[in-house]
Amino acid sequence: MGVLKDHPELALFLCLALGYLVGKLRVGPITLGGICGTLIVSLLMGAWAEVKVSDDVKTVFFALFIFSLGYLAGPQFFSNLNRKSLRFFALCFIELVSVLGIAYGLAKAFDLDVGTASGILAGAATESAVVGTATEAIGKLGDLSPAQIAQYQGHVATAYTVCYLFGLITIVLYTSQIMPMLMRINLADASRELWEKMRGGSGHGLESDERAALPGLVGRTYLVTRADGRTVGDLEASLDGRITVEAVKRGSKLLPSAPGLRLTLSDLILIVGRRSHTIEAGRLIGPETPGIPGLDTPLASRQVAVTDKSSHGLTIDQLQQRHPEFIKDGVYVTDLLRNDQHLPATGDTVVHRGDVLTLVGARSGLSKLVAKIGSVVKNDATDFIYLGLGIVVGSLIGQLVIRAGDIPMSLGTGGGCLVAGLLFGWFRSRSQTFGAFPPQAATTLKDMGLALFIACTGLVSGPQAWPLLKQYGALLPFAGIAMVLVPATLSLLVGRKLLKIEKPLLIGAIAGQQCSTPAITSITQTAQSSVPMLGYTITYTLSNFLLPLTGPVLVGVLGA
């Protein structure tokens, strides 16, 4: 025990390791997750060893977490600010009003201190970030002594732990099991039907360890029989430029593939294009042959961010028609990435500014196109200038204080860094030539920052956990369940009766408004489909931004 007290960094990382181990334990469809596991372990270790951790350490880790969260969510958050997504805004509004109202009502009815009420809000809403924003806001209440601040901040962590556990179980069971019964649907069948309606010819998304068995862009070699006497340019034009003749072999010689080259009987030619078009070309050329040694042309690949304003709103077909280099130089769009969503690169897919297109073709043709429509994405190493500047800006925003009557309202470092992360992430997505923060790096920093912040909080709060549990033991589970059921049920009624949201999307959206990853995991398992994710991503992004701001609001109102 003495070693842990003298070396808090040892206790901190021990909580991280043991917490994630506890978080892996599964009971039916329920797993606590690493964050909740870390908080449980750190509370127990803090009560046993009384480890002291500097508040500055917590602030640094929380700033890293919350900025990374905003950075990842920024592009999708702003892209969802449109008319089509307004109906999902209503669900997030229901969530915000409900959890704030219930937390405030419980605080007044049971005379709860500001820390316990904030912990109930954070835990029942299963939003870990509220722990940080509320804890920070409590530290800025001017009429509390240092001892009271420490006590109330400890109550945040304890109340969060209990309410999170009951809130998590409730939201998982309610969305994945009970809601489909209430709406009288088989979630798997309803998801499949909706997918067929929405699909438009595109297939299911691939898992991380899967690849397409039938790739879209292919190269095929053909023996010229039916195309005897036709020129290369004539052959390409007959298929509207959908294929390119990359190489021609006549006997033992490789000939340059010029538009005026006339094909002769028994030539071997390499065709590149989308599979359906190369198959159609084969009908005009002759029988397909196995790969021919020497008859191959390497194709370069580029990820290009669309920055050209005139390209925004065009379909891929229209984009190719506007830039003849696509057809002339044999360059193909094989993938379209919007934020973190891969969209089918079909001719009628609409391109938005900031989308990342994967272009494949001859190197010279690629270079010409990149200069016209955008710039090559640079995402190989973190731009620490951009990252550091973003956190500085967020910290400055957090220092601003706005008074609503006698109530001082401040975002604090956490809320400020969240806003800055959203803006910096969105601004980066507009061109993607600066401010690189690779998604894996951002996710690692986000998860590690939150886990270590939670560990710091739990270690400091451990000694106050047991007295609070004895005082409010029955209230905390009740609050955790009620603060899930009330907003979720209201959203279910409003979503179906007024907003007419499709049932699988609505169930996913309700899990998203609660920011519950375990819930959407259970839902997609029940649905045997990723369709509910389409509703989840919109509300999850909005609630991830809005719910952390409820911490300072509740603290400001109760602490006034």
mmCIF file of C-alpha atoms in Angstrom, residues 3-183:
data_model
loop_
_atom_site.group_PDB
_atom_site.id
_atom_site.type_symbol
_atom_site.label_atom_id
_atom_site.label_comp_id
_atom_site.label_asym_id
_atom_site.label_seq_id
_atom_site.Cartn_x
_atom_site.Cartn_y
_atom_site.Cartn_z
ATOM 1 C CA VAL A 3 4.304 1.864 -2.676
ATOM 2 C CA LEU A 4 1.032 2.998 -4.251
ATOM 3 C CA LYS A 5 0.821 6.085 -2.030
ATOM 4 C CA ASP A 6 4.390 7.094 -2.839
ATOM 5 C CA HIS A 7 4.054 6.373 -6.550
ATOM 6 C CA PRO A 8 0.590 7.470 -7.770
ATOM 7 C CA GLU A 9 1.603 6.814 -11.394
ATOM 8 C CA LEU A 10 1.874 3.119 -10.467
ATOM 9 C CA ALA A 11 -1.630 3.144 -8.998
ATOM 10 C CA LEU A 12 -2.943 5.038 -12.018
ATOM 11 C CA PHE A 13 -1.810 2.561 -14.645
ATOM 12 C CA LEU A 14 -2.648 -0.411 -12.421
ATOM 13 C CA CYS A 15 -6.237 0.886 -12.304
ATOM 14 C CA LEU A 16 -6.182 1.200 -16.087
ATOM 15 C CA ALA A 17 -5.042 -2.404 -16.609
ATOM 16 C CA LEU A 18 -7.281 -4.002 -13.978
ATOM 17 C CA GLY A 19 -10.238 -1.812 -14.940
ATOM 18 C CA TYR A 20 -10.204 -2.898 -18.564
ATOM 19 C CA LEU A 21 -9.845 -6.504 -17.388
ATOM 20 C CA VAL A 22 -12.971 -6.115 -15.224
ATOM 21 C CA GLY A 23 -14.721 -4.372 -18.121
ATOM 22 C CA LYS A 24 -14.361 -7.489 -20.273
ATOM 23 C CA LEU A 25 -16.526 -9.583 -17.949
ATOM 24 C CA ARG A 26 -19.798 -10.454 -19.670
ATOM 25 C CA VAL A 27 -23.209 -11.258 -18.208
ATOM 26 C CA GLY A 28 -25.536 -12.195 -21.072
ATOM 27 C CA PRO A 29 -25.496 -9.275 -23.541
ATOM 28 C CA ILE A 30 -24.078 -6.896 -20.905
ATOM 29 C CA THR A 31 -20.435 -5.904 -20.513
ATOM 30 C CA LEU A 32 -19.429 -3.030 -18.245
ATOM 31 C CA GLY A 33 -16.757 -1.739 -20.585
ATOM 32 C CA GLY A 34 -13.299 -0.481 -19.734
ATOM 33 C CA ILE A 35 -14.318 2.952 -18.456
ATOM 34 C CA CYS A 36 -16.817 1.684 -15.895
ATOM 35 C CA GLY A 37 -14.409 -1.102 -14.919
ATOM 36 C CA THR A 38 -11.614 1.429 -14.398
ATOM 37 C CA LEU A 39 -13.837 3.568 -12.191
ATOM 38 C CA ILE A 40 -14.865 0.595 -10.023
ATOM 39 C CA VAL A 41 -11.247 -0.528 -9.563
ATOM 40 C CA SER A 42 -9.999 3.000 -8.858
ATOM 41 C CA LEU A 43 -12.745 3.631 -6.270
ATOM 42 C CA LEU A 44 -11.815 0.429 -4.454
ATOM 43 C CA MET A 45 -8.095 1.173 -4.650
ATOM 44 C CA GLY A 46 -8.625 4.764 -3.543
ATOM 45 C CA ALA A 47 -10.632 3.640 -0.497
ATOM 46 C CA TRP A 48 -7.955 1.068 0.385
ATOM 47 C CA ALA A 49 -4.697 2.899 -0.335
ATOM 48 C CA GLU A 50 -5.798 6.584 -0.194
ATOM 49 C CA VAL A 51 -3.700 7.549 -3.225
ATOM 50 C CA LYS A 52 -3.320 11.270 -3.905
ATOM 51 C CA VAL A 53 -3.291 12.469 -7.521
ATOM 52 C CA SER A 54 -2.817 16.077 -8.574
ATOM 53 C CA ASP A 55 -5.859 17.844 -10.048
ATOM 54 C CA ASP A 56 -3.644 19.119 -12.870
ATOM 55 C CA VAL A 57 -3.077 15.534 -14.021
ATOM 56 C CA LYS A 58 -6.837 15.028 -14.309
ATOM 57 C CA THR A 59 -7.244 18.270 -16.254
ATOM 58 C CA VAL A 60 -4.560 17.348 -18.802
ATOM 59 C CA PHE A 61 -5.960 13.892 -19.488
ATOM 60 C CA PHE A 62 -9.516 15.193 -19.715
ATOM 61 C CA ALA A 63 -8.494 17.929 -22.165
ATOM 62 C CA LEU A 64 -6.833 15.325 -24.408
ATOM 63 C CA PHE A 65 -9.923 13.106 -24.258
ATOM 64 C CA ILE A 66 -12.537 15.750 -24.899
ATOM 65 C CA PHE A 67 -10.631 17.464 -27.735
ATOM 66 C CA SER A 68 -10.089 14.116 -29.478
ATOM 67 C CA LEU A 69 -13.780 13.302 -29.057
ATOM 68 C CA GLY A 70 -14.779 16.581 -30.679
ATOM 69 C CA TYR A 71 -12.188 16.253 -33.441
ATOM 70 C CA LEU A 72 -13.515 12.837 -34.465
ATOM 71 C CA ALA A 73 -17.151 13.959 -34.291
ATOM 72 C CA GLY A 74 -16.726 17.406 -35.902
ATOM 73 C CA PRO A 75 -17.134 16.573 -39.616
ATOM 74 C CA GLN A 76 -20.185 14.374 -39.048
ATOM 75 C CA PHE A 77 -21.700 16.798 -36.534
ATOM 76 C CA PHE A 78 -21.703 19.718 -38.970
ATOM 77 C CA SER A 79 -22.742 17.554 -41.922
ATOM 78 C CA ASN A 80 -25.821 16.546 -39.912
ATOM 79 C CA LEU A 81 -26.927 20.159 -39.515
ATOM 80 C CA ASN A 82 -29.437 19.918 -42.356
ATOM 81 C CA ARG A 83 -33.184 19.625 -42.827
ATOM 82 C CA LYS A 84 -33.070 15.883 -43.288
ATOM 83 C CA SER A 85 -31.590 15.418 -39.820
ATOM 84 C CA LEU A 86 -33.884 17.844 -37.998
ATOM 85 C CA ARG A 87 -36.223 15.062 -36.894
ATOM 86 C CA PHE A 88 -33.308 13.372 -35.132
ATOM 87 C CA PHE A 89 -32.480 16.663 -33.403
ATOM 88 C CA ALA A 90 -35.838 16.352 -31.665
ATOM 89 C CA LEU A 91 -34.769 13.071 -30.052
ATOM 90 C CA CYS A 92 -31.575 14.644 -28.706
ATOM 91 C CA PHE A 93 -33.611 17.588 -27.397
ATOM 92 C CA ILE A 94 -35.921 15.164 -25.563
ATOM 93 C CA GLU A 95 -32.873 13.490 -24.019
ATOM 94 C CA LEU A 96 -31.328 16.762 -22.854
ATOM 95 C CA VAL A 97 -34.498 18.191 -21.355
ATOM 96 C CA SER A 98 -35.457 14.909 -19.690
ATOM 97 C CA VAL A 99 -32.146 14.142 -17.985
ATOM 98 C CA LEU A 100 -31.650 17.718 -16.832
ATOM 99 C CA GLY A 101 -35.225 17.938 -15.550
ATOM 100 C CA ILE A 102 -35.095 14.599 -13.730
ATOM 101 C CA ALA A 103 -31.687 15.316 -12.188
ATOM 102 C CA TYR A 104 -32.831 18.743 -11.010
ATOM 103 C CA GLY A 105 -36.116 17.312 -9.696
ATOM 104 C CA LEU A 106 -34.345 14.554 -7.753
ATOM 105 C CA ALA A 107 -31.898 17.075 -6.301
ATOM 106 C CA LYS A 108 -34.723 19.245 -4.999
ATOM 107 C CA ALA A 109 -36.966 16.388 -3.850
ATOM 108 C CA PHE A 110 -34.258 14.495 -1.944
ATOM 109 C CA ASP A 111 -32.043 17.473 -1.046
ATOM 110 C CA LEU A 112 -29.096 16.059 -2.981
ATOM 111 C CA ASP A 113 -25.796 17.900 -3.082
ATOM 112 C CA VAL A 114 -24.561 19.166 -6.440
ATOM 113 C CA GLY A 115 -22.005 16.353 -6.763
ATOM 114 C CA THR A 116 -24.490 13.521 -6.255
ATOM 115 C CA ALA A 117 -27.001 15.093 -8.656
ATOM 116 C CA SER A 118 -24.313 15.531 -11.318
ATOM 117 C CA GLY A 119 -23.142 11.948 -10.845
ATOM 118 C CA ILE A 120 -26.704 10.701 -11.307
ATOM 119 C CA LEU A 121 -26.963 12.740 -14.505
ATOM 120 C CA ALA A 122 -23.677 11.396 -15.883
ATOM 121 C CA GLY A 123 -24.284 7.776 -14.941
ATOM 122 C CA ALA A 124 -27.917 7.441 -15.895
ATOM 123 C CA ALA A 125 -27.231 9.131 -19.246
ATOM 124 C CA THR A 126 -24.270 6.721 -19.636
ATOM 125 C CA GLU A 127 -22.158 9.691 -20.760
ATOM 126 C CA SER A 128 -18.732 9.516 -19.119
ATOM 127 C CA ALA A 129 -17.710 12.975 -20.357
ATOM 128 C CA VAL A 130 -20.280 14.565 -18.002
ATOM 129 C CA VAL A 131 -18.174 13.331 -15.077
ATOM 130 C CA GLY A 132 -15.349 15.564 -16.257
ATOM 131 C CA THR A 133 -17.362 18.668 -17.151
ATOM 132 C CA ALA A 134 -19.390 18.495 -13.911
ATOM 133 C CA THR A 135 -16.329 17.816 -11.746
ATOM 134 C CA GLU A 136 -14.549 20.781 -13.281
ATOM 135 C CA ALA A 137 -17.578 23.035 -12.859
ATOM 136 C CA ILE A 138 -17.880 22.088 -9.172
ATOM 137 C CA GLY A 139 -14.252 23.119 -8.657
ATOM 138 C CA LYS A 140 -15.149 26.628 -9.838
ATOM 139 C CA LEU A 141 -18.033 27.181 -7.410
ATOM 140 C CA GLY A 142 -16.819 30.138 -5.386
ATOM 141 C CA ASP A 143 -18.936 29.646 -2.252
ATOM 142 C CA LEU A 144 -17.591 26.154 -1.396
ATOM 143 C CA SER A 145 -14.595 25.359 0.761
ATOM 144 C CA PRO A 146 -11.797 23.138 -0.653
ATOM 145 C CA ALA A 147 -13.015 20.290 1.562
ATOM 146 C CA GLN A 148 -16.581 20.614 0.241
ATOM 147 C CA ILE A 149 -15.344 20.743 -3.350
ATOM 148 C CA ALA A 150 -13.327 17.546 -2.843
ATOM 149 C CA GLN A 151 -16.302 15.843 -1.193
ATOM 150 C CA TYR A 152 -18.789 16.798 -3.912
ATOM 151 C CA GLN A 153 -16.374 15.830 -6.665
ATOM 152 C CA GLY A 154 -16.053 12.446 -4.994
ATOM 153 C CA HIS A 155 -19.837 12.109 -4.946
ATOM 154 C CA VAL A 156 -19.892 12.644 -8.734
ATOM 155 C CA ALA A 157 -17.754 9.546 -9.288
ATOM 156 C CA THR A 158 -19.630 7.327 -6.820
ATOM 157 C CA ALA A 159 -23.114 8.257 -8.032
ATOM 158 C CA TYR A 160 -21.950 7.863 -11.623
ATOM 159 C CA THR A 161 -20.691 4.329 -10.991
ATOM 160 C CA VAL A 162 -23.956 3.032 -9.525
ATOM 161 C CA CYS A 163 -26.269 4.855 -11.933
ATOM 162 C CA TYR A 164 -24.159 3.897 -14.941
ATOM 163 C CA LEU A 165 -24.460 0.209 -14.114
ATOM 164 C CA PHE A 166 -28.262 0.308 -13.839
ATOM 165 C CA GLY A 167 -28.635 2.758 -16.729
ATOM 166 C CA LEU A 168 -26.493 0.576 -18.979
ATOM 167 C CA ILE A 169 -28.499 -2.590 -18.264
ATOM 168 C CA THR A 170 -31.755 -0.707 -18.793
ATOM 169 C CA ILE A 171 -30.878 0.897 -22.130
ATOM 170 C CA VAL A 172 -29.462 -2.353 -23.557
ATOM 171 C CA LEU A 173 -32.504 -4.459 -22.647
ATOM 172 C CA TYR A 174 -35.049 -1.741 -23.460
ATOM 173 C CA THR A 175 -33.767 -0.964 -26.955
ATOM 174 C CA SER A 176 -32.729 -4.426 -28.131
ATOM 175 C CA GLN A 177 -35.498 -6.551 -26.562
ATOM 176 C CA ILE A 178 -38.463 -4.529 -25.333
ATOM 177 C CA MET A 179 -38.827 -1.820 -28.004
ATOM 178 C CA PRO A 180 -39.230 -4.294 -30.890
ATOM 179 C CA MET A 181 -42.005 -6.009 -28.903
ATOM 180 C CA LEU A 182 -43.713 -2.685 -28.176
ATOM 181 C CA MET A 183 -43.631 -1.819 -31.900
#
